[in-house]
Coordinates of C-alpha atoms (C1' of nucleotides) in Angstrom, one line a residue:
Chain A
M1 CA 31.3 24.0 192.2
A2 CA 30.2 25.4 189.0
R3 CA 29.9 28.2 186.5
P4 CA 29.6 31.7 188.0
P5 CA 26.6 33.2 187.0
R6 CA 27.2 36.1 183.9
Y7 CA 23.6 36.9 183.4
D8 CA 22.0 37.3 186.7
E9 CA 18.7 37.5 186.8
T10 CA 18.5 41.3 188.1
Q11 CA 20.5 42.4 185.5
L12 CA 18.0 40.9 183.0
L13 CA 15.0 42.4 185.1
D14 CA 16.3 45.9 185.2
A15 CA 16.6 45.1 181.4
A16 CA 12.8 44.5 180.9
V17 CA 11.8 47.3 182.9
R18 CA 14.1 49.6 180.5
L19 CA 12.1 48.7 177.5
A20 CA 9.0 48.6 179.5
A21 CA 10.0 51.7 180.7
A22 CA 10.7 53.4 176.2
A23 CA 7.7 51.4 174.8
G24 CA 5.5 48.9 176.4
P25 CA 5.4 46.3 177.6
T26 CA 5.7 44.7 174.3
A27 CA 8.7 45.2 173.7
V28 CA 9.6 43.4 176.5
T29 CA 10.4 40.6 173.9
M30 CA 12.5 37.7 175.3
T31 CA 14.9 39.1 171.8
A32 CA 14.7 42.1 173.1
V33 CA 15.8 41.8 176.7
A34 CA 18.6 39.4 175.3
K35 CA 19.7 42.0 173.0
E36 CA 20.1 44.7 176.2
V37 CA 22.3 43.7 178.7
G38 CA 24.7 41.9 175.5
A39 CA 23.0 38.1 175.4
P40 CA 21.7 35.3 173.6
S41 CA 19.0 34.6 173.6
G42 CA 19.6 31.4 175.2
S43 CA 20.8 33.2 178.3
V44 CA 17.3 34.7 179.1
Y45 CA 15.6 31.1 178.8
H46 CA 18.2 30.1 181.1
R47 CA 16.6 32.3 183.6
F48 CA 13.1 32.2 182.5
P49 CA 12.1 29.7 181.5
Q50 CA 9.1 31.5 179.0
R51 CA 8.6 35.1 178.9
P52 CA 5.4 35.5 180.3
A53 CA 7.4 34.3 183.4
L54 CA 9.6 37.8 182.7
L55 CA 7.1 39.6 182.1
A56 CA 4.8 38.4 185.8
E57 CA 8.2 38.5 187.6
L58 CA 9.0 42.1 186.0
W59 CA 5.2 43.0 187.1
L60 CA 5.9 41.6 191.7
R61 CA 8.8 42.8 192.1
T62 CA 8.5 46.9 191.0
V63 CA 4.7 46.7 192.7
E64 CA 6.4 45.2 195.9
R65 CA 8.9 47.8 196.0
F66 CA 6.9 50.5 195.2
Q67 CA 3.8 49.1 197.9
A68 CA 6.5 48.8 200.8
G69 CA 6.9 52.0 200.7
W70 CA 2.6 53.0 200.9
L71 CA 2.2 51.2 202.8
A72 CA 4.8 52.3 205.1
A73 CA 4.0 55.6 204.7
L74 CA -0.6 55.2 205.5
A75 CA 0.6 52.8 209.1
A76 CA 1.8 56.1 210.0
P77 CA -0.6 56.9 213.6
G78 CA -2.8 59.7 214.6
D79 CA -4.4 62.0 212.2
P80 CA -6.3 59.5 209.0
V81 CA -6.3 61.8 207.1
A82 CA -2.5 63.0 207.7
A83 CA -1.4 59.4 206.2
A84 CA -3.7 59.3 203.6
A85 CA -2.5 62.7 202.2
A86 CA 1.4 61.0 203.3
A87 CA 0.5 57.5 201.1
A88 CA -0.2 60.1 198.9
R89 CA 2.7 62.2 198.5
H90 CA 4.6 59.3 198.7
V91 CA 3.2 57.7 196.0
V92 CA 4.4 60.7 193.9
A93 CA 7.4 60.6 195.1
W94 CA 9.0 57.4 195.1
S95 CA 7.1 57.6 191.2
R96 CA 10.1 60.4 191.3
L97 CA 12.9 58.8 192.8
N98 CA 11.8 56.0 190.5
P99 CA 11.1 57.1 187.1
R100 CA 11.2 54.1 184.6
E101 CA 10.0 52.0 188.1
A102 CA 7.2 53.7 187.4
A103 CA 6.3 54.0 183.8
V104 CA 6.6 50.6 184.7
L105 CA 3.1 50.6 186.6
L106 CA 1.5 52.6 184.7
Y107 CA 0.5 49.4 182.4
G108 CA -2.3 46.9 184.1
P109 CA -0.2 43.5 185.3
D110 CA -3.4 42.3 182.8
D111 CA -0.9 43.9 180.3
Y112 CA 1.6 41.6 181.4
G113 CA -0.5 38.8 180.5
R114 CA -1.6 38.2 183.7
A115 CA -3.4 35.5 182.1
D116 CA -0.4 33.4 181.3
W117 CA 1.8 34.2 184.3
P118 CA 2.9 30.8 186.1
A119 CA 0.9 29.0 188.9
G120 CA 2.9 30.7 192.0
A121 CA 2.6 34.7 190.4
A122 CA -1.1 34.4 190.6
E123 CA -1.1 34.3 194.0
R124 CA 1.5 36.9 194.8
A125 CA 0.2 38.7 193.4
A126 CA -3.1 37.8 194.9
R127 CA -1.1 39.1 198.7
G128 CA -0.4 41.6 197.6
T129 CA -3.3 43.7 196.5
A130 CA -4.9 41.8 199.0
Q131 CA -2.1 43.9 202.0
V132 CA -3.7 47.1 199.9
R133 CA -7.0 45.8 200.2
A134 CA -6.9 46.1 203.9
A135 CA -5.4 49.7 204.2
L136 CA -7.2 51.3 202.9
A137 CA -10.3 49.6 204.5
G138 CA -8.9 49.8 207.7
L139 CA -8.1 53.3 206.7
T140 CA -12.0 53.9 206.0
G141 CA -12.7 52.9 209.1
R142 CA -10.0 55.8 210.6
L143 CA -12.3 57.8 208.7
G144 CA -15.1 56.9 210.4
G145 CA -17.3 55.6 207.2
A146 CA -16.0 57.6 204.1
D147 CA -17.1 56.1 200.9
P148 CA -14.2 52.8 200.2
E149 CA -14.4 54.4 195.6
A150 CA -13.2 58.4 197.7
V151 CA -10.2 56.2 199.5
T152 CA -9.2 54.6 197.1
L153 CA -9.5 57.0 194.8
A154 CA -7.2 60.2 196.9
L155 CA -4.7 57.1 198.0
V156 CA -3.6 55.3 194.7
D157 CA -5.1 56.1 191.2
L158 CA -5.3 60.2 191.9
P159 CA -1.8 60.3 192.8
L160 CA -1.1 58.3 189.8
A161 CA -3.2 60.1 187.9
V162 CA -1.2 63.3 189.0
V163 CA 2.1 61.5 188.3
R164 CA 0.9 59.7 184.4
R165 CA 1.5 62.2 182.0
H166 CA 4.7 62.8 182.3
L167 CA 5.7 60.2 182.9
R168 CA 4.9 59.0 179.7
A169 CA 6.0 61.2 178.5
G170 CA 9.1 60.8 179.3
A171 CA 9.1 63.9 181.1
P172 CA 10.4 64.6 184.9
L173 CA 7.7 65.9 187.7
P174 CA 6.8 69.2 188.3
P175 CA 8.2 70.8 191.7
G176 CA 4.9 70.6 192.9
A177 CA 3.3 67.5 192.9
E178 CA 3.9 65.8 195.7
R179 CA 2.2 69.0 197.5
L180 CA -0.2 68.9 194.2
A181 CA -0.7 64.9 195.3
G182 CA -1.1 65.9 199.2
L183 CA -3.4 68.5 198.5
A184 CA -5.7 66.8 196.6
A185 CA -5.8 64.2 198.5
T186 CA -7.0 66.0 202.1
R187 CA -9.3 68.0 200.3
L188 CA -10.8 64.8 199.1
L189 CA -11.3 62.9 202.4
A190 CA -11.0 65.9 204.6
P191 CA -14.8 65.9 206.6
G192 CA -17.3 68.5 207.1
A193 CA -18.5 67.2 204.2
D194 CA -20.7 63.7 202.1
T195 CA -17.9 62.2 200.6
G196 CA -21.2 60.2 199.1
A197 CA -22.0 57.2 199.7
Chain B
M1 CA -19.8 53.2 138.7
A2 CA -18.8 50.5 141.4
R3 CA -19.9 47.0 143.1
P4 CA -20.9 48.2 146.9
P5 CA -18.9 48.1 149.4
R6 CA -19.2 45.1 152.0
Y7 CA -16.6 45.8 154.5
D8 CA -16.7 49.5 155.3
E9 CA -14.0 52.0 157.5
T10 CA -17.4 51.9 160.4
Q11 CA -17.8 48.6 160.6
L12 CA -13.8 47.9 160.7
L13 CA -13.0 50.4 163.7
D14 CA -16.0 49.2 165.6
A15 CA -14.0 45.9 165.4
A16 CA -10.8 47.2 166.5
V17 CA -12.8 49.7 169.3
R18 CA -13.8 45.5 170.5
L19 CA -10.5 43.9 169.8
A20 CA -8.3 47.1 171.9
A21 CA -11.1 47.2 174.9
A22 CA -10.6 43.6 175.4
A23 CA -6.6 42.9 175.3
G24 CA -4.5 46.3 174.6
P25 CA -3.1 47.8 171.6
T26 CA -1.8 45.4 171.2
A27 CA -4.6 43.1 170.2
V28 CA -6.0 45.5 167.0
T29 CA -4.4 42.9 164.8
M30 CA -4.9 43.1 161.2
T31 CA -5.5 39.8 160.9
A32 CA -7.2 39.5 164.5
V33 CA -9.8 42.4 163.2
A34 CA -10.6 40.7 159.5
K35 CA -11.2 37.4 161.5
E36 CA -13.6 39.6 164.3
V37 CA -15.2 40.9 161.3
G38 CA -15.4 37.3 158.6
A39 CA -13.3 39.0 156.2
P40 CA -10.2 37.7 154.9
S41 CA -6.4 40.2 155.8
G42 CA -6.5 41.2 152.1
S43 CA -9.6 43.2 152.4
V44 CA -8.1 45.0 156.0
Y45 CA -6.2 46.1 153.7
H46 CA -8.7 48.0 151.1
R47 CA -9.9 50.2 153.4
F48 CA -6.5 50.6 155.9
P49 CA -3.0 50.8 153.9
Q50 CA -1.3 49.8 157.2
R51 CA -1.7 48.5 160.2
P52 CA -0.5 52.1 161.5
A53 CA -3.6 54.1 159.3
L54 CA -5.7 51.3 161.1
L55 CA -4.6 52.3 165.0
A56 CA -4.2 55.6 163.6
E57 CA -7.6 56.6 162.7
L58 CA -9.5 54.3 165.2
W59 CA -7.6 56.2 167.6
L60 CA -8.1 59.4 166.5
R61 CA -11.9 58.7 166.1
T62 CA -12.2 57.8 170.0
V63 CA -10.4 60.1 171.5
E64 CA -12.4 63.1 169.3
R65 CA -16.4 61.2 170.0
F66 CA -14.5 62.3 173.2
Q67 CA -13.8 65.4 173.3
A68 CA -16.4 66.9 171.7
G69 CA -19.0 66.0 174.6
W70 CA -16.5 67.1 176.6
L71 CA -15.7 70.6 175.1
A72 CA -19.4 71.5 175.8
A73 CA -19.8 70.3 178.7
L74 CA -16.9 72.8 180.0
A75 CA -18.5 75.9 177.5
A76 CA -20.9 75.9 179.6
P77 CA -21.3 79.9 181.1
G78 CA -21.8 80.9 184.4
D79 CA -19.1 79.9 187.4
P80 CA -16.3 78.7 186.6
V81 CA -16.1 75.7 189.5
A82 CA -19.1 74.1 187.8
A83 CA -17.9 74.7 184.9
A84 CA -14.7 72.1 185.9
A85 CA -17.3 69.8 187.7
A86 CA -19.3 69.1 184.8
A87 CA -16.6 68.5 182.3
A88 CA -14.9 66.1 185.3
R89 CA -18.6 64.6 185.3
H90 CA -19.0 64.6 181.2
V91 CA -15.8 62.1 181.1
V92 CA -17.4 59.7 183.8
A93 CA -21.2 59.9 182.5
W94 CA -19.7 59.4 178.7
S95 CA -17.3 56.0 179.7
R96 CA -20.9 54.5 181.5
L97 CA -22.6 55.4 178.2
N98 CA -19.3 54.4 175.7
P99 CA -17.2 51.7 178.5
R100 CA -15.4 50.5 175.2
E101 CA -14.1 53.0 173.3
A102 CA -13.2 54.5 177.0
A103 CA -11.4 51.4 177.3
V104 CA -9.5 52.2 173.8
L105 CA -9.0 55.7 175.8
L106 CA -7.0 54.3 179.0
Y107 CA -3.7 53.8 176.8
G108 CA -1.6 56.7 174.7
P109 CA -1.6 57.8 171.0
D110 CA 2.2 56.5 171.8
D111 CA 0.8 53.2 172.5
Y112 CA -1.6 53.0 169.3
G113 CA 2.3 53.8 167.4
R114 CA 2.4 57.2 167.0
A115 CA 5.6 57.4 165.7
D116 CA 4.1 55.2 162.5
W117 CA 1.0 57.0 161.6
P118 CA 1.1 58.3 158.4
A119 CA 1.0 62.5 157.3
G120 CA -2.4 63.6 159.2
A121 CA -3.3 61.7 161.8
A122 CA -0.7 63.3 163.4
E123 CA -1.7 66.8 162.4
R124 CA -5.5 65.9 162.9
A125 CA -4.1 64.5 166.5
A126 CA -2.3 68.0 167.7
R127 CA -5.3 70.5 166.4
G128 CA -7.5 68.5 169.2
T129 CA -4.8 68.7 172.1
A130 CA -4.3 72.6 170.8
Q131 CA -8.3 72.6 170.8
V132 CA -7.6 70.6 174.3
R133 CA -5.2 72.3 175.7
A134 CA -6.9 76.5 175.5
A135 CA -9.9 75.2 176.4
L136 CA -7.9 74.4 179.9
A137 CA -5.9 77.7 179.5
G138 CA -9.4 79.7 179.2
L139 CA -10.5 77.6 182.4
T140 CA -7.3 78.3 184.6
G141 CA -7.9 82.2 183.2
R142 CA -11.8 82.2 184.5
L143 CA -11.5 80.3 187.7
G144 CA -8.8 83.4 188.4
G145 CA -4.9 82.3 188.6
A146 CA -5.4 78.8 189.7
D147 CA -2.3 76.0 189.4
P148 CA -2.3 75.2 186.2
E149 CA -1.5 71.0 186.8
A150 CA -4.7 71.2 188.7
V151 CA -7.2 72.3 186.3
T152 CA -5.6 69.3 183.9
L153 CA -5.6 67.0 187.2
A154 CA -8.8 67.7 187.7
L155 CA -10.8 67.8 184.9
V156 CA -9.1 65.7 182.7
D157 CA -6.0 63.1 184.7
L158 CA -8.4 62.7 188.0
P159 CA -11.9 62.2 186.8
L160 CA -10.2 58.7 183.6
A161 CA -8.8 57.9 187.7
V162 CA -12.5 57.3 188.5
V163 CA -13.1 55.5 186.1
R164 CA -10.1 53.3 185.0
R165 CA -9.6 50.0 187.5
H166 CA -13.8 49.2 186.7
L167 CA -12.8 49.7 183.1
R168 CA -9.3 47.5 183.4
A169 CA -10.7 45.1 185.2
G170 CA -14.6 45.0 182.3
A171 CA -16.6 45.4 185.0
P172 CA -19.6 49.0 185.4
L173 CA -19.0 51.5 186.8
P174 CA -20.2 52.1 190.9
P175 CA -23.4 54.6 190.1
G176 CA -21.6 57.3 192.1
A177 CA -19.0 57.5 189.9
E178 CA -19.9 60.7 188.0
R179 CA -20.3 62.6 191.9
L180 CA -17.4 61.1 192.9
A181 CA -15.5 63.3 190.1
G182 CA -17.3 66.3 189.7
L183 CA -17.7 66.6 193.8
A184 CA -13.6 65.8 193.3
A185 CA -12.9 68.0 191.1
T186 CA -14.7 71.1 193.1
R187 CA -12.8 70.8 196.5
L188 CA -10.5 70.6 194.1
L189 CA -10.8 73.8 192.3
A190 CA -12.6 76.1 194.9
P191 CA -11.7 79.0 196.2
G192 CA -10.7 79.4 199.1
A193 CA -7.5 78.0 199.5
D194 CA -4.8 77.2 197.4
T195 CA -3.5 75.2 195.0
G196 CA -0.1 75.6 195.2
A197 CA 2.2 77.2 192.4
Chain C
dC1 C1' 45.5 18.2 188.5
dA2 C1' 40.9 15.0 187.8
dT3 C1' 36.5 15.4 188.0
dG4 C1' 31.3 17.2 188.3
dT5 C1' 28.3 20.4 188.1
dA6 C1' 26.0 25.2 186.9
dA7 C1' 26.2 28.6 183.2
dT8 C1' 26.8 30.5 178.8
dC9 C1' 26.8 30.4 173.4
dG10 C1' 24.1 29.7 168.9
dA11 C1' 22.1 27.5 165.1
dG12 C1' 17.5 26.7 164.3
dA13 C1' 12.9 25.3 164.1
dG14 C1' 7.8 27.1 164.6
dT15 C1' 4.9 30.2 164.3
dA16 C1' 2.1 34.7 164.0
dC17 C1' 1.9 38.7 161.6
dT18 C1' 1.9 42.3 158.1
dC19 C1' 1.9 43.1 153.8
dT20 C1' 1.6 42.2 148.1
dC21 C1' -0.4 40.6 144.7
dC22 C1' -4.0 39.2 141.3
dA23 C1' -7.7 37.5 139.6
dG24 C1' -13.0 37.0 139.8
dA25 C1' -17.3 39.6 141.5
dA26 C1' -20.7 42.5 141.2
dT27 C1' -22.9 47.0 140.8
dA28 C1' -23.2 51.9 137.8
dT29 C1' -23.9 53.9 134.3
dT30 C1' -24.0 54.4 128.7
Chain D
dA1 C1' -26.7 44.2 126.7
dA2 C1' -21.8 46.2 127.2
dT3 C1' -18.0 48.1 129.5
dA4 C1' -15.6 50.9 133.8
dT5 C1' -14.9 50.7 138.5
dT6 C1' -14.6 49.3 143.0
dC7 C1' -13.7 45.8 146.4
dT8 C1' -14.0 41.5 147.5
dG9 C1' -10.9 36.7 148.4
dG10 C1' -6.9 33.9 149.0
dA11 C1' -2.5 32.7 148.8
dG12 C1' 2.5 33.1 149.5
dA13 C1' 6.3 36.2 150.4
dG14 C1' 9.0 37.9 154.1
dT15 C1' 10.2 39.6 159.6
dA16 C1' 10.3 39.5 164.7
dC17 C1' 9.5 36.0 168.0
dT18 C1' 9.6 32.0 171.0
dC19 C1' 11.4 28.3 172.5
dT20 C1' 14.6 23.9 172.7
dC21 C1' 18.3 21.9 172.4
dG22 C1' 23.2 20.2 172.6
dA23 C1' 28.0 21.3 172.4
dT24 C1' 31.2 24.0 175.8
dT25 C1' 33.2 27.0 179.0
dA26 C1' 34.4 28.5 183.2
dC27 C1' 35.1 26.9 188.5
dA28 C1' 34.7 24.5 192.8
dT29 C1' 36.0 21.0 195.4
dG30 C1' 39.2 17.0 196.2

DNA sequence: CATGTAATCGAGAGTACTCTCCAGAATATT
DNA sequence: AATATTCTGGAGAGTACTCTCGATTACATG
């Protein structure tokens, strides 16, 4: 018994992703989102009571979509080094398929105003990072005493580094990017040489 | 024959670095810089006619300080892999010594409003990146046909990745960070396995 | 068709920032 | 001491954005 929505949450968040990818988190103003979808600003406030709520949802939706595939890639049984390489390659492959969402992730939650997020959002973010931490710890164990710093680097930060400059420039990823990320992860975690302590 | 300056450029830029490191480029407003040094806003405009001029100088001064040491580390004669590792380690060591300036570099020039920079600034930035590109090309040659993508990754993006999450969190770098960056660069560029093409 | 409900629409108040302008203050030189 | 010169200090106009609020619209149900 109600008027049907004309601008739904998904539509507004998609617009926010475009804005953030093009010009960074600060470009995601309520006014800009409204203009992007052709709505008056009041309609945006109907979905998201304040700007921090929109930014939180923008960040969380994106990061959760990303993590789902990453965790799946990492969960592959068998050789842990191969699983690590698969996860590293996944980061690049996902970025290639979703360049705008990947560009969102090049910034950190603080850049999306985490300090002002509504109550539930902080916990949702914590759950996500806890999952990632657990997965990293699990792999560290399977690798038999590797440096946790090296593991985090190989599986998360390094593949993002492969992708970063291209995404920032709005350029397509080079053909060998997945392979480079996988190779770097493999070499970094391969047994036989100590990875520090 | 003039009144002595009370707020000089260096002082204002140092304040800008603190603000940018603490809360990102957008926190560097003219008002905030003025408040940080205890001056009225007019005094800031006396040194920098517009905000983009201040942001440009903030970026360029920081990046040039960084590049000087990096280029020196890379220029070491002898084994190119060792030179690469030295450059990678340098990135981490410099970040450890200058965490606030390093935090500035975690963002890109676009985040500092490059599109609005005054005339000379764009050229200064271009000169810097040209030097870096030349150095990277030189090392690629000395390595004998390595993948340029891999070289850039090993010497620049990867060490920044080692350092990024800690700097963003405002946390000190872990003790083994230099070693990890050097190790990763060495393994990535070591001869004997193909690095893609 | 009448009614209830959720959504839209847009004007406008409040706030923060950029930038202008100019009177006055502090020095070096003559 | 007078003068020229550079800088400070602060008020205020213009602009962009956040958020509020009430009137209005469109649909589902009985």
